[in-house]
Amino acid sequence: MELTRRNVMIAGAGALVAAGMPMQAFASATDDAIAAFTGGAEVGAGDIAVVAPEIAENGNTVPIEVSSETAVEIMVLATGNPTPGVATFKFGKLAASRSASTRIRLAGTQDVVAIAKMADGTFAKASATVKVTIGGCGG
Amino acid sequence: MASGVKPRVKVPKTAAAGDSITIKTLISHKMESGQRKDGDGNVIPQSIINRFTCDFNGENVVDVEMKAAISTNPYFEFQAMVPEAGEFKFTWYDDDGDVYDTTKKIAIG
């Protein structure tokens, strides 16, 4: 194959797809983490939002924001990381809004999932896909 | 990681009573994830700050449980209600048992 710009792009895209595949293998760990948080309760869509960049240049610091109107606790999971847990925010009496921002590490292109626990004991889930150019787990 | 840890917090100096304010916190810490290897191929053990709390006059604002996926120099931004003048207390708990804390006063004005 001649090394033209087009061929290089195609090869690069193929490599990205291949690199994305093993990420799915960690999905069951995510399910376990969700089950541990919810106690097996039903998780539907609802009052929870995740804001994350569509493309992150560097997986070492990816800014994310979670927000909700009524949640008492929000758990954040990175489905494609070696360990999916990221953080759990518990909002106290003096929290003015049920939102928080932080910076997280992502090993590769994956979904960032937020599970909100509402005051009435129900759960809601939202996710955002982040494309990561350089993973943030060392190696 | 007992040395070189420096918490930094940004809180407005004054607020109206009952107002909500934005607080930004940053603490310098390596947050060693336990995934990296050193030059000889040995895994560097995990060493992170695992919990962060913010309280105002003894009343809780946020309590964050942190895992290895939080970036180096953990940063948090959140909103707090200020019912009266008082003091915010920020506390970080390290895996090695160290506790780092800092306080910020806020006046009503």
PDB file of N, CA and C in Angstrom, chain A residues 46-106:
ATOM      1  N   GLY A  46     -33.855  10.061  33.870  1.00  0.00           N
ATOM      2  CA  GLY A  46     -34.520  11.012  34.753  1.00  0.00           C
ATOM      3  C   GLY A  46     -33.690  12.237  34.999  1.00  0.00           C
ATOM      4  N   ASP A  47     -33.844  12.747  36.205  1.00  0.00           N
ATOM      5  CA  ASP A  47     -33.298  14.042  36.548  1.00  0.00           C
ATOM      6  C   ASP A  47     -31.802  13.969  36.856  1.00  0.00           C
ATOM      7  N   ILE A  48     -31.017  13.741  35.841  1.00  0.00           N
ATOM      8  CA  ILE A  48     -29.564  13.698  36.010  1.00  0.00           C
ATOM      9  C   ILE A  48     -28.925  14.033  34.678  1.00  0.00           C
ATOM     10  N   ALA A  49     -27.842  14.786  34.707  1.00  0.00           N
ATOM     11  CA  ALA A  49     -27.146  15.141  33.467  1.00  0.00           C
ATOM     12  C   ALA A  49     -25.643  15.066  33.691  1.00  0.00           C
ATOM     13  N   VAL A  50     -24.945  14.594  32.658  1.00  0.00           N
ATOM     14  CA  VAL A  50     -23.476  14.578  32.686  1.00  0.00           C
ATOM     15  C   VAL A  50     -22.994  15.485  31.571  1.00  0.00           C
ATOM     16  N   VAL A  51     -22.094  16.380  31.893  1.00  0.00           N
ATOM     17  CA  VAL A  51     -21.491  17.212  30.868  1.00  0.00           C
ATOM     18  C   VAL A  51     -20.026  16.808  30.772  1.00  0.00           C
ATOM     19  N   ALA A  52     -19.622  16.383  29.590  1.00  0.00           N
ATOM     20  CA  ALA A  52     -18.236  15.985  29.369  1.00  0.00           C
ATOM     21  C   ALA A  52     -17.864  16.388  27.952  1.00  0.00           C
ATOM     22  N   PRO A  53     -16.580  16.618  27.708  1.00  0.00           N
ATOM     23  CA  PRO A  53     -16.197  16.998  26.347  1.00  0.00           C
ATOM     24  C   PRO A  53     -16.402  15.831  25.378  1.00  0.00           C
ATOM     25  N   GLU A  54     -16.714  16.144  24.125  1.00  0.00           N
ATOM     26  CA  GLU A  54     -16.904  15.095  23.139  1.00  0.00           C
ATOM     27  C   GLU A  54     -15.574  14.407  22.839  1.00  0.00           C
ATOM     28  N   ILE A  55     -14.535  15.226  22.744  1.00  0.00           N
ATOM     29  CA  ILE A  55     -13.193  14.707  22.476  1.00  0.00           C
ATOM     30  C   ILE A  55     -12.251  15.237  23.541  1.00  0.00           C
ATOM     31  N   ALA A  56     -11.517  14.340  24.188  1.00  0.00           N
ATOM     32  CA  ALA A  56     -10.521  14.756  25.173  1.00  0.00           C
ATOM     33  C   ALA A  56      -9.141  14.447  24.602  1.00  0.00           C
ATOM     34  N   GLU A  57      -8.314  15.475  24.505  1.00  0.00           N
ATOM     35  CA  GLU A  57      -6.965  15.297  23.983  1.00  0.00           C
ATOM     36  C   GLU A  57      -6.156  14.388  24.900  1.00  0.00           C
ATOM     37  N   ASN A  58      -6.327  14.625  26.204  1.00  0.00           N
ATOM     38  CA  ASN A  58      -5.497  13.943  27.172  1.00  0.00           C
ATOM     39  C   ASN A  58      -6.379  13.265  28.212  1.00  0.00           C
ATOM     40  N   GLY A  59      -6.299  11.941  28.292  1.00  0.00           N
ATOM     41  CA  GLY A  59      -7.134  11.194  29.223  1.00  0.00           C
ATOM     42  C   GLY A  59      -6.776  11.396  30.679  1.00  0.00           C
ATOM     43  N   ASN A  60      -5.661  12.064  30.956  1.00  0.00           N
ATOM     44  CA  ASN A  60      -5.251  12.264  32.343  1.00  0.00           C
ATOM     45  C   ASN A  60      -6.115  13.263  33.093  1.00  0.00           C
ATOM     46  N   THR A  61      -6.613  14.261  32.409  1.00  0.00           N
ATOM     47  CA  THR A  61      -7.507  15.224  33.053  1.00  0.00           C
ATOM     48  C   THR A  61      -8.631  15.549  32.093  1.00  0.00           C
ATOM     49  N   VAL A  62      -9.769  14.949  32.344  1.00  0.00           N
ATOM     50  CA  VAL A  62     -10.944  15.228  31.529  1.00  0.00           C
ATOM     51  C   VAL A  62     -11.957  15.943  32.431  1.00  0.00           C
ATOM     52  N   PRO A  63     -12.293  17.196  32.142  1.00  0.00           N
ATOM     53  CA  PRO A  63     -13.244  17.905  32.995  1.00  0.00           C
ATOM     54  C   PRO A  63     -14.656  17.380  32.793  1.00  0.00           C
ATOM     55  N   ILE A  64     -15.328  17.051  33.852  1.00  0.00           N
ATOM     56  CA  ILE A  64     -16.721  16.608  33.757  1.00  0.00           C
ATOM     57  C   ILE A  64     -17.566  17.376  34.771  1.00  0.00           C
ATOM     58  N   GLU A  65     -18.872  17.409  34.512  1.00  0.00           N
ATOM     59  CA  GLU A  65     -19.792  18.028  35.453  1.00  0.00           C
ATOM     60  C   GLU A  65     -21.035  17.154  35.552  1.00  0.00           C
ATOM     61  N   VAL A  66     -21.496  16.920  36.755  1.00  0.00           N
ATOM     62  CA  VAL A  66     -22.766  16.213  36.931  1.00  0.00           C
ATOM     63  C   VAL A  66     -23.733  17.163  37.598  1.00  0.00           C
ATOM     64  N   SER A  67     -24.988  17.106  37.183  1.00  0.00           N
ATOM     65  CA  SER A  67     -25.975  17.979  37.807  1.00  0.00           C
ATOM     66  C   SER A  67     -27.342  17.319  37.805  1.00  0.00           C
ATOM     67  N   SER A  68     -28.123  17.706  38.778  1.00  0.00           N
ATOM     68  CA  SER A  68     -29.452  17.167  38.980  1.00  0.00           C
ATOM     69  C   SER A  68     -30.223  18.192  39.799  1.00  0.00           C
ATOM     70  N   GLU A  69     -31.546  18.079  39.809  1.00  0.00           N
ATOM     71  CA  GLU A  69     -32.355  19.015  40.603  1.00  0.00           C
ATOM     72  C   GLU A  69     -32.567  18.500  42.019  1.00  0.00           C
ATOM     73  N   THR A  70     -32.722  17.195  42.136  1.00  0.00           N
ATOM     74  CA  THR A  70     -33.204  16.651  43.403  1.00  0.00           C
ATOM     75  C   THR A  70     -32.354  15.536  43.989  1.00  0.00           C
ATOM     76  N   ALA A  71     -31.277  15.152  43.322  1.00  0.00           N
ATOM     77  CA  ALA A  71     -30.506  14.000  43.791  1.00  0.00           C
ATOM     78  C   ALA A  71     -29.899  14.245  45.166  1.00  0.00           C
ATOM     79  N   VAL A  72     -29.778  13.185  45.952  1.00  0.00           N
ATOM     80  CA  VAL A  72     -29.063  13.301  47.218  1.00  0.00           C
ATOM     81  C   VAL A  72     -27.646  12.746  47.097  1.00  0.00           C
ATOM     82  N   GLU A  73     -27.484  11.827  46.139  1.00  0.00           N
ATOM     83  CA  GLU A  73     -26.160  11.267  45.898  1.00  0.00           C
ATOM     84  C   GLU A  73     -25.993  11.060  44.404  1.00  0.00           C
ATOM     85  N   ILE A  74     -24.789  11.317  43.893  1.00  0.00           N
ATOM     86  CA  ILE A  74     -24.511  11.034  42.483  1.00  0.00           C
ATOM     87  C   ILE A  74     -23.227  10.220  42.412  1.00  0.00           C
ATOM     88  N   MET A  75     -23.316   9.060  41.771  1.00  0.00           N
ATOM     89  CA  MET A  75     -22.121   8.252  41.569  1.00  0.00           C
ATOM     90  C   MET A  75     -21.677   8.374  40.113  1.00  0.00           C
ATOM     91  N   VAL A  76     -20.375   8.554  39.894  1.00  0.00           N
ATOM     92  CA  VAL A  76     -19.834   8.670  38.541  1.00  0.00           C
ATOM     93  C   VAL A  76     -18.978   7.438  38.263  1.00  0.00           C
ATOM     94  N   LEU A  77     -19.197   6.839  37.086  1.00  0.00           N
ATOM     95  CA  LEU A  77     -18.432   5.667  36.683  1.00  0.00           C
ATOM     96  C   LEU A  77     -17.833   5.889  35.309  1.00  0.00           C
ATOM     97  N   ALA A  78     -16.620   5.396  35.121  1.00  0.00           N
ATOM     98  CA  ALA A  78     -15.993   5.400  33.804  1.00  0.00           C
ATOM     99  C   ALA A  78     -16.000   3.956  33.330  1.00  0.00           C
ATOM    100  N   THR A  79     -16.875   3.650  32.381  1.00  0.00           N
ATOM    101  CA  THR A  79     -17.123   2.255  32.019  1.00  0.00           C
ATOM    102  C   THR A  79     -15.921   1.551  31.400  1.00  0.00           C
ATOM    103  N   GLY A  80     -14.997   2.309  30.822  1.00  0.00           N
ATOM    104  CA  GLY A  80     -13.874   1.681  30.129  1.00  0.00           C
ATOM    105  C   GLY A  80     -12.571   1.713  30.896  1.00  0.00           C
ATOM    106  N   ASN A  81     -12.588   2.135  32.145  1.00  0.00           N
ATOM    107  CA  ASN A  81     -11.360   2.154  32.939  1.00  0.00           C
ATOM    108  C   ASN A  81     -11.101   0.787  33.558  1.00  0.00           C
ATOM    109  N   PRO A  82      -9.840   0.490  33.923  1.00  0.00           N
ATOM    110  CA  PRO A  82      -9.539  -0.792  34.572  1.00  0.00           C
ATOM    111  C   PRO A  82     -10.411  -1.011  35.809  1.00  0.00           C
ATOM    112  N   THR A  83     -10.663   0.050  36.581  1.00  0.00           N
ATOM    113  CA  THR A  83     -11.664  -0.011  37.648  1.00  0.00           C
ATOM    114  C   THR A  83     -12.648   1.114  37.364  1.00  0.00           C
ATOM    115  N   PRO A  84     -13.955   0.798  37.286  1.00  0.00           N
ATOM    116  CA  PRO A  84     -14.902   1.808  36.796  1.00  0.00           C
ATOM    117  C   PRO A  84     -15.193   2.948  37.766  1.00  0.00           C
ATOM    118  N   GLY A  85     -14.950   2.757  39.041  1.00  0.00           N
ATOM    119  CA  GLY A  85     -15.306   3.794  40.021  1.00  0.00           C
ATOM    120  C   GLY A  85     -14.564   5.093  39.798  1.00  0.00           C
ATOM    121  N   VAL A  86     -15.251   6.211  39.886  1.00  0.00           N
ATOM    122  CA  VAL A  86     -14.618   7.522  39.769  1.00  0.00           C
ATOM    123  C   VAL A  86     -14.814   8.302  41.067  1.00  0.00           C
ATOM    124  N   ALA A  87     -16.071   8.569  41.401  1.00  0.00           N
ATOM    125  CA  ALA A  87     -16.347   9.334  42.609  1.00  0.00           C
ATOM    126  C   ALA A  87     -17.821   9.212  42.950  1.00  0.00           C
ATOM    127  N   THR A  88     -18.134   9.436  44.217  1.00  0.00           N
ATOM    128  CA  THR A  88     -19.528   9.511  44.652  1.00  0.00           C
ATOM    129  C   THR A  88     -19.708  10.814  45.410  1.00  0.00           C
ATOM    130  N   PHE A  89     -20.604  11.650  44.922  1.00  0.00           N
ATOM    131  CA  PHE A  89     -20.875  12.933  45.564  1.00  0.00           C
ATOM    132  C   PHE A  89     -22.108  12.779  46.451  1.00  0.00           C
ATOM    133  N   LYS A  90     -21.959  13.141  47.727  1.00  0.00           N
ATOM    134  CA  LYS A  90     -23.123  13.169  48.615  1.00  0.00           C
ATOM    135  C   LYS A  90     -23.388  14.633  48.940  1.00  0.00           C
ATOM    136  N   PHE A  91     -24.611  15.077  48.705  1.00  0.00           N
ATOM    137  CA  PHE A  91     -24.917  16.485  48.937  1.00  0.00           C
ATOM    138  C   PHE A  91     -25.550  16.662  50.305  1.00  0.00           C
ATOM    139  N   GLY A  92     -24.985  17.568  51.078  1.00  0.00           N
ATOM    140  CA  GLY A  92     -25.470  17.819  52.436  1.00  0.00           C
ATOM    141  C   GLY A  92     -26.551  18.880  52.455  1.00  0.00           C
ATOM    142  N   LYS A  93     -26.888  19.280  53.675  1.00  0.00           N
ATOM    143  CA  LYS A  93     -27.981  20.217  53.895  1.00  0.00           C
ATOM    144  C   LYS A  93     -27.700  21.579  53.258  1.00  0.00           C
ATOM    145  N   LEU A  94     -26.457  21.979  53.215  1.00  0.00           N
ATOM    146  CA  LEU A  94     -26.123  23.322  52.733  1.00  0.00           C
ATOM    147  C   LEU A  94     -25.637  23.340  51.286  1.00  0.00           C
ATOM    148  N   ALA A  95     -25.818  22.266  50.558  1.00  0.00           N
ATOM    149  CA  ALA A  95     -25.462  22.279  49.139  1.00  0.00           C
ATOM    150  C   ALA A  95     -26.521  23.091  48.392  1.00  0.00           C
ATOM    151  N   ALA A  96     -26.096  24.157  47.727  1.00  0.00           N
ATOM    152  CA  ALA A  96     -27.061  25.046  47.078  1.00  0.00           C
ATOM    153  C   ALA A  96     -27.606  24.439  45.800  1.00  0.00           C
ATOM    154  N   SER A  97     -26.802  23.625  45.137  1.00  0.00           N
ATOM    155  CA  SER A  97     -27.289  22.949  43.945  1.00  0.00           C
ATOM    156  C   SER A  97     -26.761  21.527  43.961  1.00  0.00           C
ATOM    157  N   ARG A  98     -27.466  20.655  43.268  1.00  0.00           N
ATOM    158  CA  ARG A  98     -27.033  19.255  43.226  1.00  0.00           C
ATOM    159  C   ARG A  98     -26.113  19.067  42.038  1.00  0.00           C
ATOM    160  N   SER A  99     -25.044  19.863  42.001  1.00  0.00           N
ATOM    161  CA  SER A  99     -24.124  19.725  40.880  1.00  0.00           C
ATOM    162  C   SER A  99     -22.700  19.903  41.363  1.00  0.00           C
ATOM    163  N   ALA A 100     -21.771  19.325  40.625  1.00  0.00           N
ATOM    164  CA  ALA A 100     -20.363  19.439  40.967  1.00  0.00           C
ATOM    165  C   ALA A 100     -19.539  19.186  39.721  1.00  0.00           C
ATOM    166  N   SER A 101     -18.367  19.804  39.678  1.00  0.00           N
ATOM    167  CA  SER A 101     -17.439  19.548  38.578  1.00  0.00           C
ATOM    168  C   SER A 101     -16.143  19.018  39.153  1.00  0.00           C
ATOM    169  N   THR A 102     -15.488  18.185  38.367  1.00  0.00           N
ATOM    170  CA  THR A 102     -14.167  17.715  38.752  1.00  0.00           C
ATOM    171  C   THR A 102     -13.416  17.310  37.491  1.00  0.00           C
ATOM    172  N   ARG A 103     -12.226  16.769  37.699  1.00  0.00           N
ATOM    173  CA  ARG A 103     -11.421  16.305  36.562  1.00  0.00           C
ATOM    174  C   ARG A 103     -11.105  14.845  36.788  1.00  0.00           C
ATOM    175  N   ILE A 104     -11.269  14.041  35.740  1.00  0.00           N
ATOM    176  CA  ILE A 104     -11.094  12.603  35.917  1.00  0.00           C
ATOM    177  C   ILE A 104     -10.130  12.026  34.888  1.00  0.00           C
ATOM    178  N   ARG A 105      -9.711  10.786  35.157  1.00  0.00           N
ATOM    179  CA  ARG A 105      -8.825  10.056  34.245  1.00  0.00           C
ATOM    180  C   ARG A 105      -9.654   9.074  33.431  1.00  0.00           C
ATOM    181  N   LEU A 106      -9.389   9.012  32.149  1.00  0.00           N
ATOM    182  CA  LEU A 106     -10.050   8.035  31.295  1.00  0.00           C
ATOM    183  C   LEU A 106      -8.996   7.259  30.523  1.00  0.00           C
TER     184      LEU A 106
END
